[in-house]
mmCIF file of C-alpha atoms and ligand atoms in Angstrom:
data_model
loop_
_atom_site.group_PDB
_atom_site.id
_atom_site.type_symbol
_atom_site.label_atom_id
_atom_site.label_comp_id
_atom_site.label_asym_id
_atom_site.label_seq_id
_atom_site.Cartn_x
_atom_site.Cartn_y
_atom_site.Cartn_z
ATOM 1 C CA UNK A 205 232.923 18.171 104.363
ATOM 2 C CA UNK A 206 230.878 18.772 100.954
ATOM 3 C CA UNK A 207 229.453 22.695 100.072
ATOM 4 C CA UNK A 208 227.092 24.066 97.734
ATOM 5 C CA UNK A 209 227.109 27.651 96.812
ATOM 6 C CA UNK A 210 225.034 29.619 94.797
ATOM 7 C CA UNK A 211 226.922 32.495 93.456
ATOM 8 C CA UNK A 212 226.816 35.647 91.448
ATOM 9 C CA UNK A 213 229.714 37.433 90.805
ATOM 10 C CA UNK A 214 232.081 40.039 93.015
ATOM 11 C CA UNK A 215 230.347 39.551 96.390
ATOM 12 C CA UNK A 216 230.299 35.827 95.769
ATOM 13 C CA UNK A 217 233.385 35.611 94.408
ATOM 14 C CA UNK A 218 235.255 37.311 97.359
ATOM 15 C CA UNK A 219 233.522 35.322 99.719
ATOM 16 C CA UNK A 220 234.467 32.066 98.120
ATOM 17 C CA UNK A 221 238.346 32.942 98.248
ATOM 18 C CA UNK A 222 237.415 33.487 102.329
ATOM 19 C CA UNK A 223 235.483 30.166 102.132
ATOM 20 C CA UNK A 224 238.439 28.100 100.497
ATOM 21 C CA UNK A 225 240.926 29.478 103.101
ATOM 22 C CA UNK A 226 239.091 28.662 106.029
ATOM 23 C CA UNK A 227 238.263 25.153 104.872
ATOM 24 C CA UNK A 228 241.060 24.169 102.045
ATOM 25 C CA UNK A 229 239.721 20.583 102.437
ATOM 26 C CA UNK A 230 236.201 21.022 101.638
ATOM 27 C CA UNK A 231 234.912 19.987 98.721
ATOM 28 C CA UNK A 232 233.102 23.337 97.284
ATOM 29 C CA UNK A 233 230.733 23.248 93.989
ATOM 30 C CA UNK A 234 229.597 26.975 93.188
ATOM 31 C CA UNK A 235 226.719 27.147 91.163
ATOM 32 C CA UNK A 236 226.864 30.242 89.231
ATOM 33 C CA UNK A 237 224.773 33.175 87.988
ATOM 34 C CA UNK A 238 224.455 32.948 84.270
ATOM 35 C CA UNK A 239 221.557 35.414 83.634
ATOM 36 C CA UNK A 240 224.012 38.501 83.270
ATOM 37 C CA UNK A 241 225.375 36.828 79.931
ATOM 38 C CA UNK A 242 225.392 38.653 76.991
ATOM 39 C CA UNK A 243 226.389 38.391 73.181
ATOM 40 C CA UNK A 244 228.751 41.133 72.210
ATOM 41 C CA UNK A 245 230.446 41.571 68.746
ATOM 42 C CA UNK A 246 229.387 37.754 68.451
ATOM 43 C CA UNK A 247 231.133 36.729 71.483
ATOM 44 C CA UNK A 248 229.438 34.805 74.344
ATOM 45 C CA UNK A 249 230.290 36.751 77.556
ATOM 46 C CA UNK A 250 229.613 35.284 80.912
ATOM 47 C CA UNK A 251 230.525 37.845 83.657
ATOM 48 C CA UNK A 252 229.381 36.183 86.919
ATOM 49 C CA UNK A 253 231.167 33.083 85.838
ATOM 50 C CA UNK A 254 234.221 34.580 84.826
ATOM 51 C CA UNK A 255 234.329 36.988 87.861
ATOM 52 C CA UNK A 256 234.666 33.946 90.330
ATOM 53 C CA UNK A 257 237.124 31.914 88.133
ATOM 54 C CA UNK A 258 239.283 34.945 87.465
ATOM 55 C CA UNK A 259 239.336 35.820 91.273
ATOM 56 C CA UNK A 260 239.831 32.145 92.579
ATOM 57 C CA UNK A 261 242.378 31.561 89.896
ATOM 58 C CA UNK A 262 244.154 34.759 90.794
ATOM 59 C CA UNK A 263 243.746 36.464 87.511
ATOM 60 C CA UNK A 264 241.116 38.923 88.599
ATOM 61 C CA UNK A 265 241.984 42.797 88.833
ATOM 62 C CA UNK A 266 242.079 43.607 92.502
ATOM 63 C CA UNK A 267 241.276 47.228 91.698
ATOM 64 C CA UNK A 268 237.988 46.770 89.295
ATOM 65 C CA UNK A 269 236.972 43.779 90.860
ATOM 66 C CA UNK A 270 236.009 42.277 87.526
ATOM 67 C CA UNK A 271 237.904 42.021 84.503
ATOM 68 C CA UNK A 272 241.566 40.714 84.203
ATOM 69 C CA UNK A 273 244.735 42.150 86.096
ATOM 70 C CA UNK A 274 247.360 43.676 83.786
ATOM 71 C CA UNK A 275 244.549 44.532 81.258
ATOM 72 C CA UNK A 276 244.785 46.592 78.165
ATOM 73 C CA UNK A 277 241.717 47.979 76.078
ATOM 74 C CA UNK A 278 242.905 47.936 72.377
ATOM 75 C CA UNK A 279 240.206 46.175 70.673
ATOM 76 C CA UNK A 280 237.629 48.126 72.475
ATOM 77 C CA UNK A 281 239.283 51.453 71.665
ATOM 78 C CA UNK A 282 239.802 50.363 67.832
ATOM 79 C CA UNK A 283 235.898 49.166 67.744
ATOM 80 C CA UNK A 284 235.583 52.852 69.091
ATOM 81 C CA UNK A 285 237.092 54.332 66.120
ATOM 82 C CA UNK A 286 234.577 52.680 64.265
ATOM 83 C CA UNK A 287 231.903 53.837 66.187
ATOM 84 C CA UNK A 288 230.950 50.276 67.110
ATOM 85 C CA UNK A 289 229.997 50.000 71.150
ATOM 86 C CA UNK A 290 228.830 49.540 73.370
ATOM 87 C CA UNK A 291 231.151 51.558 75.292
ATOM 88 C CA UNK A 292 229.627 50.737 78.622
ATOM 89 C CA UNK A 293 230.573 47.090 78.879
ATOM 90 C CA UNK A 294 234.194 46.839 79.231
ATOM 91 C CA UNK A 295 235.771 44.124 77.504
ATOM 92 C CA UNK A 296 239.572 44.080 78.029
ATOM 93 C CA UNK A 297 242.152 42.278 75.395
ATOM 94 C CA UNK A 298 243.100 39.587 77.947
ATOM 95 C CA UNK A 299 239.690 38.876 78.807
ATOM 96 C CA UNK A 300 238.761 38.657 74.615
ATOM 97 C CA UNK A 301 240.496 35.705 74.989
ATOM 98 C CA UNK A 302 238.074 33.770 77.223
ATOM 99 C CA UNK A 303 235.347 34.571 75.422
ATOM 100 C CA UNK A 304 236.623 33.845 71.898
ATOM 101 C CA UNK A 305 237.738 29.888 73.333
ATOM 102 C CA UNK A 306 234.175 29.842 74.820
ATOM 103 C CA UNK A 307 232.689 31.205 71.626
ATOM 104 C CA UNK A 308 234.541 28.788 69.718
ATOM 105 C CA UNK A 309 233.773 25.783 71.604
ATOM 106 C CA UNK A 310 229.980 26.477 72.224
ATOM 107 C CA UNK A 311 229.816 27.010 68.319
ATOM 108 C CA UNK A 312 231.504 23.587 67.965
ATOM 109 C CA UNK A 313 229.049 22.089 70.074
ATOM 110 C CA UNK A 314 230.163 21.938 74.085
ATOM 111 C CA UNK A 315 227.558 22.549 76.301
ATOM 112 C CA UNK A 316 228.102 25.799 79.036
ATOM 113 C CA UNK A 317 228.711 23.494 81.598
ATOM 114 C CA UNK A 318 231.947 21.572 79.673
ATOM 115 C CA UNK A 319 233.258 25.112 78.346
ATOM 116 C CA UNK A 320 233.309 26.350 81.782
ATOM 117 C CA UNK A 321 235.242 23.289 82.933
ATOM 118 C CA UNK A 322 237.873 23.773 80.049
ATOM 119 C CA UNK A 323 238.336 27.233 81.207
ATOM 120 C CA UNK A 324 238.412 25.947 84.821
ATOM 121 C CA UNK A 325 241.660 23.932 83.724
ATOM 122 C CA UNK A 326 243.632 26.796 82.951
ATOM 123 C CA UNK A 327 242.532 28.964 85.942
ATOM 124 C CA UNK A 328 242.268 25.928 88.465
ATOM 125 C CA UNK A 329 239.816 28.340 91.028
ATOM 126 C CA UNK A 330 240.025 24.799 93.396
ATOM 127 C CA UNK A 331 236.315 24.902 93.320
ATOM 128 C CA UNK A 332 234.058 22.899 90.981
ATOM 129 C CA UNK A 333 232.313 25.810 88.926
ATOM 130 C CA UNK A 334 229.147 25.085 87.273
ATOM 131 C CA UNK A 335 226.604 27.137 85.366
ATOM 132 C CA UNK A 336 223.369 27.096 86.758
ATOM 133 C CA UNK A 337 222.071 26.414 83.362
ATOM 134 C CA UNK A 338 223.593 25.269 79.941
ATOM 135 C CA UNK A 339 220.532 26.717 78.328
ATOM 136 C CA UNK A 340 220.375 30.267 77.909
ATOM 137 C CA UNK A 341 218.883 33.080 80.400
ATOM 138 C CA UNK A 342 219.454 36.222 80.121
ATOM 139 C CA UNK A 343 217.554 39.006 82.649
ATOM 140 C CA UNK A 344 216.043 41.780 81.066
ATOM 141 C CA UNK A 345 214.804 45.010 82.945
ATOM 142 C CA UNK A 346 211.327 46.675 82.116
ATOM 143 C CA UNK A 347 211.396 50.306 82.806
ATOM 144 C CA UNK A 348 208.951 51.896 84.761
ATOM 145 C CA UNK A 349 206.912 54.584 82.535
ATOM 146 C CA UNK A 350 204.778 54.894 79.615
ATOM 147 C CA UNK A 351 206.762 52.904 77.130
ATOM 148 C CA UNK A 352 207.493 50.303 79.808
ATOM 149 C CA UNK A 353 210.776 49.405 77.302
ATOM 150 C CA UNK A 354 212.473 45.972 77.934
ATOM 151 C CA UNK A 355 216.510 46.138 78.006
ATOM 152 C CA UNK A 356 219.023 43.941 78.865
ATOM 153 C CA UNK A 357 220.232 43.672 82.447
ATOM 154 C CA UNK A 358 224.001 45.012 81.781
ATOM 155 C CA UNK A 359 222.227 48.072 79.685
ATOM 156 C CA UNK A 360 220.487 48.781 83.076
ATOM 157 C CA UNK A 361 223.261 48.306 85.452
ATOM 158 C CA UNK A 362 226.452 49.402 83.471
ATOM 159 C CA UNK A 363 224.596 52.447 81.132
ATOM 160 C CA UNK A 364 221.966 53.212 83.314
ATOM 161 C CA UNK A 365 223.734 52.700 87.070
ATOM 162 C CA UNK A 366 219.976 51.029 87.726
ATOM 163 C CA UNK A 367 218.855 54.863 87.586
ATOM 164 C CA UNK A 368 216.260 54.169 85.815
ATOM 165 C CA UNK A 369 213.316 52.765 88.029
ATOM 166 C CA UNK A 370 212.624 48.892 86.911
ATOM 167 C CA UNK A 371 208.623 48.163 86.647
ATOM 168 C CA UNK A 372 210.199 44.477 86.734
ATOM 169 C CA UNK A 373 212.990 42.411 86.150
ATOM 170 C CA UNK A 374 212.627 39.161 84.462
ATOM 171 C CA UNK A 375 215.036 36.257 83.857
ATOM 172 C CA UNK A 376 213.998 35.728 80.273
ATOM 173 C CA UNK A 377 214.571 31.896 79.401
ATOM 174 C CA UNK A 378 214.642 30.588 82.822
ATOM 175 C CA UNK A 379 211.151 29.218 83.043
ATOM 176 C CA UNK A 380 212.386 26.517 80.310
ATOM 177 C CA UNK A 381 215.892 26.282 81.678
ATOM 178 C CA UNK A 382 217.122 23.073 82.920
ATOM 179 C CA UNK A 383 219.795 23.082 85.912
ATOM 180 C CA UNK A 384 223.264 22.305 84.426
ATOM 181 C CA UNK A 385 224.788 18.663 84.791
ATOM 182 C CA UNK A 386 225.833 18.338 88.597
ATOM 183 C CA UNK A 387 223.742 21.031 89.836
ATOM 184 C CA UNK A 388 221.050 19.240 91.570
ATOM 185 C CA UNK A 389 223.414 16.600 92.512
ATOM 186 C CA UNK A 390 225.850 18.858 94.522
ATOM 187 C CA UNK A 391 222.830 20.392 96.061
ATOM 188 C CA UNK A 392 221.564 17.161 97.142
ATOM 189 C CA UNK A 393 225.003 15.825 97.959
ATOM 190 C CA UNK A 394 226.045 18.823 100.246
ATOM 191 C CA UNK A 395 226.476 19.009 104.103
ATOM 192 C CA UNK A 396 225.612 22.700 103.923
ATOM 193 C CA UNK A 397 224.240 24.888 101.416
ATOM 194 C CA UNK A 398 225.188 28.686 101.456
ATOM 195 C CA UNK A 399 224.379 31.640 99.865
ATOM 196 C CA UNK A 400 227.263 34.182 99.584
ATOM 197 C CA UNK A 401 226.603 37.906 100.086
ATOM 198 C CA UNK A 402 225.445 38.255 96.604
ATOM 199 C CA UNK A 403 222.625 40.244 94.915
ATOM 200 C CA UNK A 404 219.418 38.822 96.081
ATOM 201 C CA UNK A 405 217.314 39.295 92.720
ATOM 202 C CA UNK A 406 219.696 39.134 89.794
ATOM 203 C CA UNK A 407 222.268 36.744 91.038
ATOM 204 C CA UNK A 408 220.752 34.489 93.664
ATOM 205 C CA UNK A 409 217.213 34.852 92.497
ATOM 206 C CA UNK A 410 218.177 34.496 89.037
ATOM 207 C CA UNK A 411 219.799 30.844 89.969
ATOM 208 C CA UNK A 412 216.553 30.305 92.022
ATOM 209 C CA UNK A 413 214.289 30.811 88.990
ATOM 210 C CA UNK A 414 215.938 27.771 87.232
ATOM 211 C CA UNK A 415 213.102 25.179 87.768
ATOM 212 C CA UNK A 416 214.447 22.488 90.226
ATOM 213 C CA UNK A 417 216.868 24.373 92.055
ATOM 214 C CA UNK A 418 214.981 26.148 94.676
ATOM 215 C CA UNK A 419 213.000 22.734 95.329
ATOM 216 C CA UNK A 420 216.534 21.330 95.922
ATOM 217 C CA UNK A 421 217.350 23.664 98.029
ATOM 218 C CA UNK A 422 214.253 23.461 99.956
ATOM 219 C CA UNK A 423 213.408 19.836 100.582
ATOM 220 C CA UNK A 424 217.474 18.699 100.953
ATOM 221 C CA UNK A 425 219.069 17.718 103.771
ATOM 222 C CA UNK A 426 221.628 19.898 104.123
ATOM 223 C CA UNK A 427 221.309 23.449 105.946
ATOM 224 C CA UNK A 428 220.749 26.377 104.042
ATOM 225 C CA UNK A 429 222.859 29.415 105.554
ATOM 226 C CA UNK A 430 222.920 32.841 103.964
ATOM 227 C CA UNK A 431 225.153 35.626 104.204
ATOM 228 C CA UNK A 432 223.675 39.196 103.948
ATOM 229 C CA UNK A 433 224.821 41.666 101.019
ATOM 230 C CA UNK A 434 222.804 44.674 102.784
ATOM 231 C CA UNK A 435 224.413 46.363 105.641
ATOM 232 C CA UNK A 436 222.841 49.090 107.374
ATOM 233 C CA UNK A 437 220.332 49.331 104.943
ATOM 234 C CA UNK A 438 222.486 49.630 101.821
ATOM 235 C CA UNK A 439 223.972 47.249 99.844
ATOM 236 C CA UNK A 440 228.224 47.716 100.230
ATOM 237 C CA UNK A 441 228.825 47.790 96.593
ATOM 238 C CA UNK A 442 226.606 48.185 93.417
ATOM 239 C CA UNK A 443 222.713 48.569 93.185
ATOM 240 C CA UNK A 444 221.098 46.113 94.756
ATOM 241 C CA UNK A 445 218.741 48.416 96.451
ATOM 242 C CA UNK A 446 217.375 49.516 93.096
ATOM 243 C CA UNK A 447 216.786 45.552 92.337
ATOM 244 C CA UNK A 448 215.142 45.026 95.764
ATOM 245 C CA UNK A 449 212.787 47.930 95.168
ATOM 246 C CA UNK A 450 211.687 46.786 91.775
ATOM 247 C CA UNK A 451 210.432 43.371 93.319
ATOM 248 C CA UNK A 452 208.774 45.394 96.243
ATOM 249 C CA UNK A 453 211.514 44.500 99.005
ATOM 250 C CA UNK A 454 213.036 46.567 101.411
ATOM 251 C CA UNK A 455 216.680 47.294 101.331
ATOM 252 C CA UNK A 456 217.403 45.626 104.857
ATOM 253 C CA UNK A 457 219.181 42.795 105.905
ATOM 254 C CA UNK A 458 215.831 41.447 107.599
ATOM 255 C CA UNK A 459 213.579 42.090 104.382
ATOM 256 C CA UNK A 460 216.047 40.214 102.200
ATOM 257 C CA UNK A 461 215.759 37.193 104.917
ATOM 258 C CA UNK A 462 211.962 37.441 104.812
ATOM 259 C CA UNK A 463 211.988 37.407 101.146
ATOM 260 C CA UNK A 464 213.915 34.094 100.978
ATOM 261 C CA UNK A 465 211.857 32.746 103.991
ATOM 262 C CA UNK A 466 212.247 30.218 106.521
ATOM 263 C CA UNK A 467 212.615 26.592 105.065
ATOM 264 C CA UNK A 468 210.752 25.687 108.212
ATOM 265 C CA UNK A 469 207.702 27.225 106.484
ATOM 266 C CA UNK A 470 208.466 26.130 103.150
ATOM 267 C CA UNK A 471 211.511 28.915 102.488
ATOM 268 C CA UNK A 472 215.121 28.659 101.542
ATOM 269 C CA UNK A 473 216.785 29.550 104.741
ATOM 270 C CA UNK A 474 217.660 28.033 107.994
ATOM 271 C CA UNK A 475 220.530 30.674 109.123
ATOM 272 C CA UNK A 476 221.101 34.475 108.007
ATOM 273 C CA UNK A 477 224.008 35.816 109.113
ATOM 274 C CA UNK A 478 224.195 39.821 109.484
ATOM 275 C CA UNK A 479 226.573 42.182 110.029
ATOM 276 C CA UNK A 480 226.770 43.906 113.584
ATOM 277 C CA UNK A 481 225.187 47.069 112.771
ATOM 278 C CA UNK A 482 221.919 44.864 111.846
ATOM 279 C CA UNK A 483 221.977 42.593 115.133
ATOM 280 C CA UNK A 484 218.419 44.066 115.843
ATOM 281 C CA UNK A 485 217.388 41.928 112.485
ATOM 282 C CA UNK A 486 216.760 38.686 114.945
ATOM 283 C CA UNK A 487 213.691 40.090 115.746
ATOM 284 C CA UNK A 488 212.550 40.975 112.538
ATOM 285 C CA UNK A 489 213.395 37.965 110.642
ATOM 286 C CA UNK A 490 211.045 35.365 110.145
ATOM 287 C CA UNK A 491 210.787 32.613 112.418
ATOM 288 C CA UNK A 492 212.547 29.364 111.734
ATOM 289 C CA UNK A 493 215.772 31.278 110.586
ATOM 290 C CA UNK A 494 218.516 31.593 113.150
ATOM 291 C CA UNK A 495 220.133 34.989 112.844
ATOM 292 C CA UNK A 496 223.741 35.677 114.058
ATOM 293 C CA UNK A 497 225.277 39.027 113.909
ATOM 294 C CA UNK A 498 229.048 39.302 112.759
ATOM 295 C CA UNK A 499 231.333 42.043 110.808
ATOM 296 C CA UNK A 500 230.792 41.090 107.554
ATOM 297 C CA UNK A 501 233.096 43.711 105.473
ATOM 298 C CA UNK A 502 235.095 41.603 103.495
ATOM 299 C CA UNK A 503 238.184 43.769 103.377
ATOM 300 C CA UNK A 504 240.687 41.179 103.302
ATOM 301 C CA UNK A 505 241.239 37.180 102.825
ATOM 302 C CA UNK A 506 241.247 37.058 106.949
ATOM 303 C CA UNK A 507 238.386 39.062 107.618
ATOM 304 C CA UNK A 508 236.375 37.018 104.796
ATOM 305 C CA UNK A 509 237.414 33.744 105.968
ATOM 306 C CA UNK A 510 235.987 34.199 109.269
ATOM 307 C CA UNK A 511 232.843 35.270 107.908
ATOM 308 C CA UNK A 512 232.695 31.765 106.170
ATOM 309 C CA UNK A 513 233.749 30.097 109.398
ATOM 310 C CA UNK A 514 230.951 31.853 111.156
ATOM 311 C CA UNK A 515 228.323 30.660 108.370
ATOM 312 C CA UNK A 516 229.632 27.388 108.782
ATOM 313 C CA UNK A 517 229.268 27.378 112.090
ATOM 314 C CA UNK A 518 225.723 28.938 111.863
ATOM 315 C CA UNK A 519 224.874 25.576 109.744
ATOM 316 C CA UNK A 520 226.129 23.346 112.348
ATOM 317 C CA UNK A 521 228.881 21.884 110.422
HETATM 318 P P1 GDP B 288 228.303 40.793 91.131
HETATM 319 O O1 GDP B 288 227.206 39.898 90.330
HETATM 320 O O2 GDP B 288 229.227 41.429 90.592
HETATM 321 O O3 GDP B 288 227.075 42.245 91.625
HETATM 322 O O4 GDP B 288 228.182 40.250 92.162
HETATM 323 P P2 GDP B 288 227.217 39.322 93.522
HETATM 324 O O5 GDP B 288 225.791 39.655 93.148
HETATM 325 O O6 GDP B 288 227.708 38.512 93.799
HETATM 326 O O7 GDP B 288 227.515 40.197 94.643
HETATM 327 C C1 GDP B 288 226.886 41.820 94.973
HETATM 328 C C2 GDP B 288 226.632 42.071 96.327
HETATM 329 O O8 GDP B 288 227.847 41.513 97.031
HETATM 330 C C3 GDP B 288 226.195 43.473 96.484
HETATM 331 O O9 GDP B 288 225.028 43.441 96.941
HETATM 332 C C4 GDP B 288 226.814 43.978 97.586
HETATM 333 O O10 GDP B 288 226.237 44.790 98.717
HETATM 334 C C5 GDP B 288 227.572 42.497 98.218
HETATM 335 N N1 GDP B 288 229.019 42.616 98.898
HETATM 336 C C6 GDP B 288 229.893 43.356 98.118
HETATM 337 N N2 GDP B 288 230.930 43.455 99.369
HETATM 338 C C7 GDP B 288 230.707 43.103 100.261
HETATM 339 C C8 GDP B 288 231.058 42.887 101.819
HETATM 340 O O11 GDP B 288 232.139 43.073 101.964
HETATM 341 N N3 GDP B 288 230.194 42.550 102.736
HETATM 342 C C9 GDP B 288 228.914 41.998 102.316
HETATM 343 N N4 GDP B 288 228.368 41.523 103.486
HETATM 344 N N5 GDP B 288 228.389 42.163 101.099
HETATM 345 C C10 GDP B 288 229.495 42.800 100.147
HETATM 346 CA CA1 CA B 289 226.126 39.816 88.218
#
């Protein structure tokens, strides 16, 4: 079985661990969000790609959900002693090695997709991990208010904890970006396309903003099933509600399904997996989307594998 999955960071990575456990023989291609990418101290940092790579490769910090296990922050502390920030973006010493390798390879002329493949040779995530694009896309947030200042998504998310309302969220560069090699091919060849429980705006939404990707999902032969990141009217973790508010979508499983839309009506979804707390979503979901309710808390690999199995069942594969 061939599976293509769009992926943000923590939510997607955890889901993918369960998916790999549920169908170890499947060929999984992960199309990762790079809109969260940022350059810091001259280094190119790709937080979502690294979260997926470290999590599937067994190197993630289980407690934090991002960055490396057994991490120290000596370099960041030394930078702070020079008065050099930002303090709000955690860059661990082990993690820095990844960014050094990436930056050096990019400077030597390798595309991000080639760099990601090289990094994955070490981590062996058991999936093919592709960036959504080799072109630079960086999500920015236009703050509501008089000055309508635009700041990098990471500054809004990490420094402001998405507490300052966003007037709009813009994947800068997306409209001119091309899907990375293999992305459209993986969607076209897939037996099923999955949207893991990732942020619908700044993870899945950013990937879909790369011209060609949404069309490939919409018009491909494979059924498309999403897993709701919203349970009982709130994100399980993080501030997806602030992102949804910015695009005028209610923070409910039904509203997110309506936002993606039914493939039968020119949208993206055939199936939508919601938590048992949201079983009433079926009535509110758009026509043409089959809604199934299952426990959706990814508490451990067993529970997460059951979620993945339910998503595949819903897809009929
Ligand atoms: P990020 O890039 O690290 O923010 O990660 P993603 O975009 O991949 O996923 C973030 C989303 O995962 C959030 O909106 C959470 O609500 C969702 N999430 C986290 N844990 C769980 C869980 O256990 N179950 C479900 N259904 N969603 C979850
Ligand atoms: Ca992210």
